[in-house]
Every structure is written in structure tokens, then in C-alpha cells.
């Protein structure tokens, strides 16, 4: 990861409003007649923050870990994606300095819940509330009232030497390795046991 002590990452996401689904933004369910369409829970803010974090350590993007269409993360809680990004950040030897976000949506008003949303996001990221900023504006002049967008930026600082072997994005060379990462993340969020166990090629205890 070079010799730099601080790095920056940017993330962007958008989802279309759709009737009949709950509106999930920032890990919260908001009162609104429509939610955001997506393969997962459509949490536009958590997806943008995930990409900002992955981008800060050049670990790919949300789509490289979770290609759309896999039934396992249909309606998935987007905390899964945040957990993946935090793991990648840790493995690269970095921690979050601060996160800044701008939501762009016509409705509902974010201001009344922004404080609670900041606290929720800080909690998900394991950082203090003053390290998290959530701003919101309406999509003036863009004819995009049916869409929610989010921009996010993350500043991170080095806290340890990177462990190349632990970087999941570097380690994923096969479909099966990607499956293992995804299974592990699903387990971490939903608390369900892994569907299958992977036997290592050799038992490290036997090497003497
Ligand atoms: Zn998304």
C-alpha cells in the first residue's frame, strides 16, 4: 500500500424509488410510501460509504464482491457490505479518520433524522459520531425526483503494516474463494452457520 500514511476514497450510488418496499437509508428504516429498488435492501448511503472505504485502499468495489443476481444477498441487510469494507480496511492496515456523505433525494426530508442516522452509521463503522457527516439536498433541475443518490468520501490513516496475505481482494483468485468470503460475511451479519466447511489443502499443524 505504498508509503502513504493517509489515503482518500470516493463512493457513489443510486437507486430508483419503488412502491411496496421499506425505505432503508443509513441502516435505518424511514417512514415513506416508497422504498429503494435494488437486489439488496437498496441502502444507497451504505453502498456509497462501502465503495468509498474500498476505494480508499484500492480494494475494488461493492460489485466485485457482490455481483448482482446472487440469491443469497437478495434483500440483504447492507451492513454486510460495510462489514466487508471494514475488514478490507483493517487488512490493509488503515482506519477511518472521517466520512462525509451527501444524499440527493426529493423526499423524505433527511434533516429530522440526520442525527439518528449519523449515530447509526458511526455505530456500524465503529467510530465516533463526530467522525461521520450526513448531508442531504434535493435534486434541483435534474428531473430525478424518482431516484435517490448518495456521494461519499472517506479519509483513512495507516495504523499498521498491511498484511498482504489477509487482503481478501488480493486473495480472491477463484470463484470458490469469493464464495467463502461472501458466506463469512452473511454469517457475520445474520448469525447463521456456514452452509459448508472448507477443508484446507493441508493441515498446517502437520507441518513439522
Ligand atoms: Zn446500491
PDB file of C-alpha atoms and ligand atoms in Angstrom:
ATOM      1  CA  UNK A   1       0.000   0.000   0.000  1.00  0.00           C
ATOM      2  CA  UNK A   2       2.881   2.359  -0.758  1.00  0.00           C
ATOM      3  CA  UNK A   3       4.429   4.622   1.839  1.00  0.00           C
ATOM      4  CA  UNK A   4       1.495   6.972   2.244  1.00  0.00           C
ATOM      5  CA  UNK A   5       0.051   7.430   5.715  1.00  0.00           C
ATOM      6  CA  UNK A   6      -3.267   8.919   4.663  1.00  0.00           C
ATOM      7  CA  UNK A   7      -5.453   7.994   1.725  1.00  0.00           C
ATOM      8  CA  UNK A   8      -8.844   9.073   0.401  1.00  0.00           C
ATOM      9  CA  UNK A   9     -11.694   7.126  -1.192  1.00  0.00           C
ATOM     10  CA  UNK A  10     -14.825   8.176  -3.056  1.00  0.00           C
ATOM     11  CA  UNK A  11     -18.105   6.312  -3.484  1.00  0.00           C
ATOM     12  CA  UNK A  12     -21.311   6.935  -5.413  1.00  0.00           C
ATOM     13  CA  UNK A  13     -24.577   5.022  -5.677  1.00  0.00           C
ATOM     14  CA  UNK A  14     -28.140   5.477  -6.905  1.00  0.00           C
ATOM     15  CA  UNK A  15     -31.395   3.546  -6.623  1.00  0.00           C
ATOM     16  CA  UNK A  16     -34.867   4.154  -8.004  1.00  0.00           C
ATOM     17  CA  UNK A  17     -37.877   4.583  -5.728  1.00  0.00           C
ATOM     18  CA  UNK A  18     -40.372   1.728  -5.882  1.00  0.00           C
ATOM     19  CA  UNK A  19     -43.715   1.277  -4.092  1.00  0.00           C
ATOM     20  CA  UNK A  20     -44.252  -1.556  -1.645  1.00  0.00           C
ATOM     21  CA  UNK A  21     -40.752  -1.906  -0.199  1.00  0.00           C
ATOM     22  CA  UNK A  22     -39.431  -0.397   3.052  1.00  0.00           C
ATOM     23  CA  UNK A  23     -37.179   2.646   2.678  1.00  0.00           C
ATOM     24  CA  UNK A  24     -33.744   1.810   4.081  1.00  0.00           C
ATOM     25  CA  UNK A  25     -31.178   4.599   4.284  1.00  0.00           C
ATOM     26  CA  UNK A  26     -28.128   4.693   6.551  1.00  0.00           C
ATOM     27  CA  UNK A  27     -29.057   1.410   8.189  1.00  0.00           C
ATOM     28  CA  UNK A  28     -32.434   2.828   9.281  1.00  0.00           C
ATOM     29  CA  UNK A  29     -35.982   2.203   8.079  1.00  0.00           C
ATOM     30  CA  UNK A  30     -37.644   5.548   7.278  1.00  0.00           C
ATOM     31  CA  UNK A  31     -41.365   6.347   7.121  1.00  0.00           C
ATOM     32  CA  UNK A  32     -42.170   6.771   3.420  1.00  0.00           C
ATOM     33  CA  UNK A  33     -44.703   5.310   0.950  1.00  0.00           C
ATOM     34  CA  UNK A  34     -41.878   4.014  -1.281  1.00  0.00           C
ATOM     35  CA  UNK A  35     -38.556   2.296  -0.775  1.00  0.00           C
ATOM     36  CA  UNK A  36     -35.491   1.907  -2.968  1.00  0.00           C
ATOM     37  CA  UNK A  37     -35.408  -0.825  -5.581  1.00  0.00           C
ATOM     38  CA  UNK A  38     -32.338  -2.995  -5.508  1.00  0.00           C
ATOM     39  CA  UNK A  39     -31.179  -6.556  -5.271  1.00  0.00           C
ATOM     40  CA  UNK A  40     -30.210  -5.967  -1.626  1.00  0.00           C
ATOM     41  CA  UNK A  41     -32.151  -3.628   0.697  1.00  0.00           C
ATOM     42  CA  UNK A  42     -31.201  -0.742  -1.639  1.00  0.00           C
ATOM     43  CA  UNK A  43     -29.483   1.278   1.095  1.00  0.00           C
ATOM     44  CA  UNK A  44     -27.937   3.913  -1.162  1.00  0.00           C
ATOM     45  CA  UNK A  45     -25.963   5.558   1.664  1.00  0.00           C
ATOM     46  CA  UNK A  46     -24.364   2.351   2.956  1.00  0.00           C
ATOM     47  CA  UNK A  47     -23.455   1.330  -0.598  1.00  0.00           C
ATOM     48  CA  UNK A  48     -21.747   4.680  -1.317  1.00  0.00           C
ATOM     49  CA  UNK A  49     -19.848   4.521   2.002  1.00  0.00           C
ATOM     50  CA  UNK A  50     -18.803   0.916   1.253  1.00  0.00           C
ATOM     51  CA  UNK A  51     -17.343   1.973  -2.098  1.00  0.00           C
ATOM     52  CA  UNK A  52     -15.585   4.979  -0.524  1.00  0.00           C
ATOM     53  CA  UNK A  53     -13.925   2.694   2.040  1.00  0.00           C
ATOM     54  CA  UNK A  54     -12.984   0.032  -0.536  1.00  0.00           C
ATOM     55  CA  UNK A  55     -11.697   2.777  -2.826  1.00  0.00           C
ATOM     56  CA  UNK A  56      -9.507   4.291  -0.107  1.00  0.00           C
ATOM     57  CA  UNK A  57      -7.374   1.133  -0.021  1.00  0.00           C
ATOM     58  CA  UNK A  58      -7.852   0.294  -3.729  1.00  0.00           C
ATOM     59  CA  UNK A  59      -9.719  -2.914  -2.841  1.00  0.00           C
ATOM     60  CA  UNK A  60     -12.169  -2.926  -5.725  1.00  0.00           C
ATOM     61  CA  UNK A  61     -15.850  -2.072  -5.366  1.00  0.00           C
ATOM     62  CA  UNK A  62     -19.064  -3.477  -3.967  1.00  0.00           C
ATOM     63  CA  UNK A  63     -19.898  -5.138  -7.313  1.00  0.00           C
ATOM     64  CA  UNK A  64     -16.639  -7.077  -7.437  1.00  0.00           C
ATOM     65  CA  UNK A  65     -17.512  -8.798  -4.146  1.00  0.00           C
ATOM     66  CA  UNK A  66     -21.276  -8.968  -4.596  1.00  0.00           C
ATOM     67  CA  UNK A  67     -22.164  -9.271  -8.263  1.00  0.00           C
ATOM     68  CA  UNK A  68     -25.918  -8.603  -8.611  1.00  0.00           C
ATOM     69  CA  UNK A  69     -28.123 -11.635  -9.181  1.00  0.00           C
ATOM     70  CA  UNK A  70     -26.885 -13.973  -6.457  1.00  0.00           C
ATOM     71  CA  UNK A  71     -29.992 -15.037  -4.475  1.00  0.00           C
ATOM     72  CA  UNK A  72     -28.042 -15.115  -1.192  1.00  0.00           C
ATOM     73  CA  UNK A  73     -27.989 -11.370  -0.835  1.00  0.00           C
ATOM     74  CA  UNK A  74     -31.438 -10.666  -2.206  1.00  0.00           C
ATOM     75  CA  UNK A  75     -32.945  -8.148   0.246  1.00  0.00           C
ATOM     76  CA  UNK A  76     -29.710  -8.427   2.240  1.00  0.00           C
ATOM     77  CA  UNK A  77     -29.014  -6.013   5.077  1.00  0.00           C
ATOM     78  CA  UNK A  78     -26.382  -3.666   3.632  1.00  0.00           C
ATOM     79  CA  UNK A  79     -24.459  -3.864   6.913  1.00  0.00           C
ATOM     80  CA  UNK A  80     -22.903  -6.911   5.171  1.00  0.00           C
ATOM     81  CA  UNK A  81     -21.209  -4.613   2.660  1.00  0.00           C
ATOM     82  CA  UNK A  82     -19.987  -2.211   5.368  1.00  0.00           C
ATOM     83  CA  UNK A  83     -18.515  -5.150   7.299  1.00  0.00           C
ATOM     84  CA  UNK A  84     -16.679  -6.311   4.178  1.00  0.00           C
ATOM     85  CA  UNK A  85     -15.205  -2.842   3.625  1.00  0.00           C
ATOM     86  CA  UNK A  86     -14.128  -2.536   7.279  1.00  0.00           C
ATOM     87  CA  UNK A  87     -12.399  -5.911   7.030  1.00  0.00           C
ATOM     88  CA  UNK A  88     -10.553  -4.837   3.878  1.00  0.00           C
ATOM     89  CA  UNK A  89      -9.527  -1.554   5.528  1.00  0.00           C
ATOM     90  CA  UNK A  90      -8.187  -3.389   8.585  1.00  0.00           C
ATOM     91  CA  UNK A  91      -6.318  -5.910   6.465  1.00  0.00           C
ATOM     92  CA  UNK A  92      -4.679  -3.079   4.523  1.00  0.00           C
ATOM     93  CA  UNK A  93      -3.539  -1.566   7.857  1.00  0.00           C
ATOM     94  CA  UNK A  94      -5.776   1.516   7.782  1.00  0.00           C
ATOM     95  CA  UNK A  95      -8.511   3.029   9.961  1.00  0.00           C
ATOM     96  CA  UNK A  96     -11.159   5.683   9.289  1.00  0.00           C
ATOM     97  CA  UNK A  97     -10.339   9.337  10.025  1.00  0.00           C
ATOM     98  CA  UNK A  98     -13.719  10.634   8.880  1.00  0.00           C
ATOM     99  CA  UNK A  99     -16.592  10.002   6.469  1.00  0.00           C
ATOM    100  CA  UNK A 100     -18.582  12.707   4.681  1.00  0.00           C
ATOM    101  CA  UNK A 101     -21.720  11.981   2.665  1.00  0.00           C
ATOM    102  CA  UNK A 102     -24.306  13.863   0.603  1.00  0.00           C
ATOM    103  CA  UNK A 103     -27.673  12.259  -0.096  1.00  0.00           C
ATOM    104  CA  UNK A 104     -29.558  13.643  -3.108  1.00  0.00           C
ATOM    105  CA  UNK A 105     -33.282  12.889  -2.997  1.00  0.00           C
ATOM    106  CA  UNK A 106     -36.588  14.736  -3.317  1.00  0.00           C
ATOM    107  CA  UNK A 107     -38.253  13.044  -0.333  1.00  0.00           C
ATOM    108  CA  UNK A 108     -38.440  12.224   2.506  1.00  0.00           C
ATOM    109  CA  UNK A 109     -36.689  15.035   4.395  1.00  0.00           C
ATOM    110  CA  UNK A 110     -33.469  13.696   5.902  1.00  0.00           C
ATOM    111  CA  UNK A 111     -32.779  16.624   8.255  1.00  0.00           C
ATOM    112  CA  UNK A 112     -35.155  15.451  11.032  1.00  0.00           C
ATOM    113  CA  UNK A 113     -33.461  12.032  11.183  1.00  0.00           C
ATOM    114  CA  UNK A 114     -29.902  13.038  10.262  1.00  0.00           C
ATOM    115  CA  UNK A 115     -28.719  12.965  13.878  1.00  0.00           C
ATOM    116  CA  UNK A 116     -30.040   9.479  14.458  1.00  0.00           C
ATOM    117  CA  UNK A 117     -28.669   8.370  11.087  1.00  0.00           C
ATOM    118  CA  UNK A 118     -25.195   9.707  11.958  1.00  0.00           C
ATOM    119  CA  UNK A 119     -25.284   7.749  15.217  1.00  0.00           C
ATOM    120  CA  UNK A 120     -26.372   4.600  13.395  1.00  0.00           C
ATOM    121  CA  UNK A 121     -23.661   4.945  10.740  1.00  0.00           C
ATOM    122  CA  UNK A 122     -20.984   5.683  13.376  1.00  0.00           C
ATOM    123  CA  UNK A 123     -22.130   2.562  15.211  1.00  0.00           C
ATOM    124  CA  UNK A 124     -21.937   0.411  12.060  1.00  0.00           C
ATOM    125  CA  UNK A 125     -18.454   1.773  11.306  1.00  0.00           C
ATOM    126  CA  UNK A 126     -17.222   1.511  14.903  1.00  0.00           C
ATOM    127  CA  UNK A 127     -16.241   5.191  15.054  1.00  0.00           C
ATOM    128  CA  UNK A 128     -17.393   8.314  16.943  1.00  0.00           C
ATOM    129  CA  UNK A 129     -20.343  10.366  15.755  1.00  0.00           C
ATOM    130  CA  UNK A 130     -18.112  13.420  15.127  1.00  0.00           C
ATOM    131  CA  UNK A 131     -16.244  11.347  12.519  1.00  0.00           C
ATOM    132  CA  UNK A 132     -19.445  10.994  10.473  1.00  0.00           C
ATOM    133  CA  UNK A 133     -21.239  13.634   8.423  1.00  0.00           C
ATOM    134  CA  UNK A 134     -24.568  13.187   6.622  1.00  0.00           C
ATOM    135  CA  UNK A 135     -25.815  15.994   4.411  1.00  0.00           C
ATOM    136  CA  UNK A 136     -28.869  15.962   2.155  1.00  0.00           C
ATOM    137  CA  UNK A 137     -30.207  18.000  -0.719  1.00  0.00           C
ATOM    138  CA  UNK A 138     -32.927  17.780  -3.325  1.00  0.00           C
ATOM    139  CA  UNK A 139     -32.102  17.024  -6.978  1.00  0.00           C
ATOM    140  CA  UNK A 140     -32.899  20.521  -8.257  1.00  0.00           C
ATOM    141  CA  UNK A 141     -33.178  20.823 -12.020  1.00  0.00           C
ATOM    142  CA  UNK A 142     -32.207  17.209 -12.656  1.00  0.00           C
ATOM    143  CA  UNK A 143     -35.650  15.671 -13.176  1.00  0.00           C
ATOM    144  CA  UNK A 144     -34.596  12.872 -10.819  1.00  0.00           C
ATOM    145  CA  UNK A 145     -37.289  13.000  -8.141  1.00  0.00           C
ATOM    146  CA  UNK A 146     -37.846   9.245  -8.599  1.00  0.00           C
ATOM    147  CA  UNK A 147     -34.236   8.427  -7.671  1.00  0.00           C
ATOM    148  CA  UNK A 148     -32.107   8.573  -4.526  1.00  0.00           C
ATOM    149  CA  UNK A 149     -28.388   9.170  -4.967  1.00  0.00           C
ATOM    150  CA  UNK A 150     -25.550   9.314  -2.489  1.00  0.00           C
ATOM    151  CA  UNK A 151     -21.978  10.582  -2.703  1.00  0.00           C
ATOM    152  CA  UNK A 152     -19.492   9.587  -0.002  1.00  0.00           C
ATOM    153  CA  UNK A 153     -15.870  10.294   0.759  1.00  0.00           C
ATOM    154  CA  UNK A 154     -13.647   8.569   3.285  1.00  0.00           C
ATOM    155  CA  UNK A 155     -10.316   9.701   4.698  1.00  0.00           C
ATOM    156  CA  UNK A 156      -8.275   6.877   6.203  1.00  0.00           C
ATOM    157  CA  UNK A 157      -4.946   6.724   8.041  1.00  0.00           C
ATOM    158  CA  UNK A 158      -2.364   3.999   8.335  1.00  0.00           C
ATOM    159  CA  UNK A 159      -2.228   2.270  11.699  1.00  0.00           C
ATOM    160  CA  UNK A 160      -0.321  -0.903  10.868  1.00  0.00           C
ATOM    161  CA  UNK A 161       1.759  -2.587   8.238  1.00  0.00           C
ATOM    162  CA  UNK A 162      -0.504  -4.154   5.636  1.00  0.00           C
ATOM    163  CA  UNK A 163      -0.904  -7.884   5.806  1.00  0.00           C
ATOM    164  CA  UNK A 164      -0.837  -8.857   2.142  1.00  0.00           C
ATOM    165  CA  UNK A 165      -1.992 -12.375   2.880  1.00  0.00           C
ATOM    166  CA  UNK A 166      -5.115 -11.163   4.646  1.00  0.00           C
ATOM    167  CA  UNK A 167      -6.332  -8.821   1.932  1.00  0.00           C
ATOM    168  CA  UNK A 168      -9.479 -10.505   0.676  1.00  0.00           C
ATOM    169  CA  UNK A 169      -9.469  -8.722  -2.654  1.00  0.00           C
ATOM    170  CA  UNK A 170      -5.884  -9.882  -3.236  1.00  0.00           C
ATOM    171  CA  UNK A 171      -6.629 -13.420  -2.059  1.00  0.00           C
ATOM    172  CA  UNK A 172      -9.715 -13.927  -4.185  1.00  0.00           C
ATOM    173  CA  UNK A 173      -8.477 -15.690  -7.272  1.00  0.00           C
ATOM    174  CA  UNK A 174     -11.210 -18.244  -7.752  1.00  0.00           C
ATOM    175  CA  UNK A 175     -14.975 -18.352  -7.658  1.00  0.00           C
ATOM    176  CA  UNK A 176     -14.762 -20.606  -4.620  1.00  0.00           C
ATOM    177  CA  UNK A 177     -12.657 -18.124  -2.629  1.00  0.00           C
ATOM    178  CA  UNK A 178     -15.212 -15.416  -3.371  1.00  0.00           C
ATOM    179  CA  UNK A 179     -17.951 -17.781  -2.181  1.00  0.00           C
ATOM    180  CA  UNK A 180     -16.114 -18.241   1.110  1.00  0.00           C
ATOM    181  CA  UNK A 181     -15.780 -14.513   1.688  1.00  0.00           C
ATOM    182  CA  UNK A 182     -19.471 -13.987   0.954  1.00  0.00           C
ATOM    183  CA  UNK A 183     -20.540 -16.880   3.192  1.00  0.00           C
ATOM    184  CA  UNK A 184     -18.431 -15.496   6.015  1.00  0.00           C
ATOM    185  CA  UNK A 185     -19.984 -12.058   5.667  1.00  0.00           C
ATOM    186  CA  UNK A 186     -23.516 -13.438   5.574  1.00  0.00           C
ATOM    187  CA  UNK A 187     -22.740 -15.389   8.735  1.00  0.00           C
ATOM    188  CA  UNK A 188     -21.317 -12.303  10.443  1.00  0.00           C
ATOM    189  CA  UNK A 189     -24.490 -10.319   9.837  1.00  0.00           C
ATOM    190  CA  UNK A 190     -27.233 -12.904  10.103  1.00  0.00           C
ATOM    191  CA  UNK A 191     -25.633 -15.217  12.628  1.00  0.00           C
ATOM    192  CA  UNK A 192     -26.485 -18.250  10.540  1.00  0.00           C
ATOM    193  CA  UNK A 193     -23.993 -21.076  10.358  1.00  0.00           C
ATOM    194  CA  UNK A 194     -21.956 -21.563   7.221  1.00  0.00           C
ATOM    195  CA  UNK A 195     -23.622 -23.900   4.790  1.00  0.00           C
ATOM    196  CA  UNK A 196     -20.422 -25.811   4.189  1.00  0.00           C
ATOM    197  CA  UNK A 197     -16.990 -26.029   5.674  1.00  0.00           C
ATOM    198  CA  UNK A 198     -13.888 -25.757   3.560  1.00  0.00           C
ATOM    199  CA  UNK A 199     -11.116 -28.171   4.353  1.00  0.00           C
ATOM    200  CA  UNK A 200      -7.668 -26.665   3.846  1.00  0.00           C
ATOM    201  CA  UNK A 201      -5.459 -28.311   1.254  1.00  0.00           C
ATOM    202  CA  UNK A 202      -3.170 -29.359   4.071  1.00  0.00           C
ATOM    203  CA  UNK A 203      -3.333 -29.208   7.836  1.00  0.00           C
ATOM    204  CA  UNK A 204      -0.816 -26.626   8.990  1.00  0.00           C
ATOM    205  CA  UNK A 205      -0.463 -28.439  12.315  1.00  0.00           C
ATOM    206  CA  UNK A 206       1.059 -31.405  10.487  1.00  0.00           C
ATOM    207  CA  UNK A 207       3.958 -29.478   9.026  1.00  0.00           C
ATOM    208  CA  UNK A 208       6.870 -30.293  11.317  1.00  0.00           C
TER     209      UNK A 208
HETATM  210 ZN1  LIG B   1     -26.678   0.323  -4.227  1.00  0.00          ZN
END
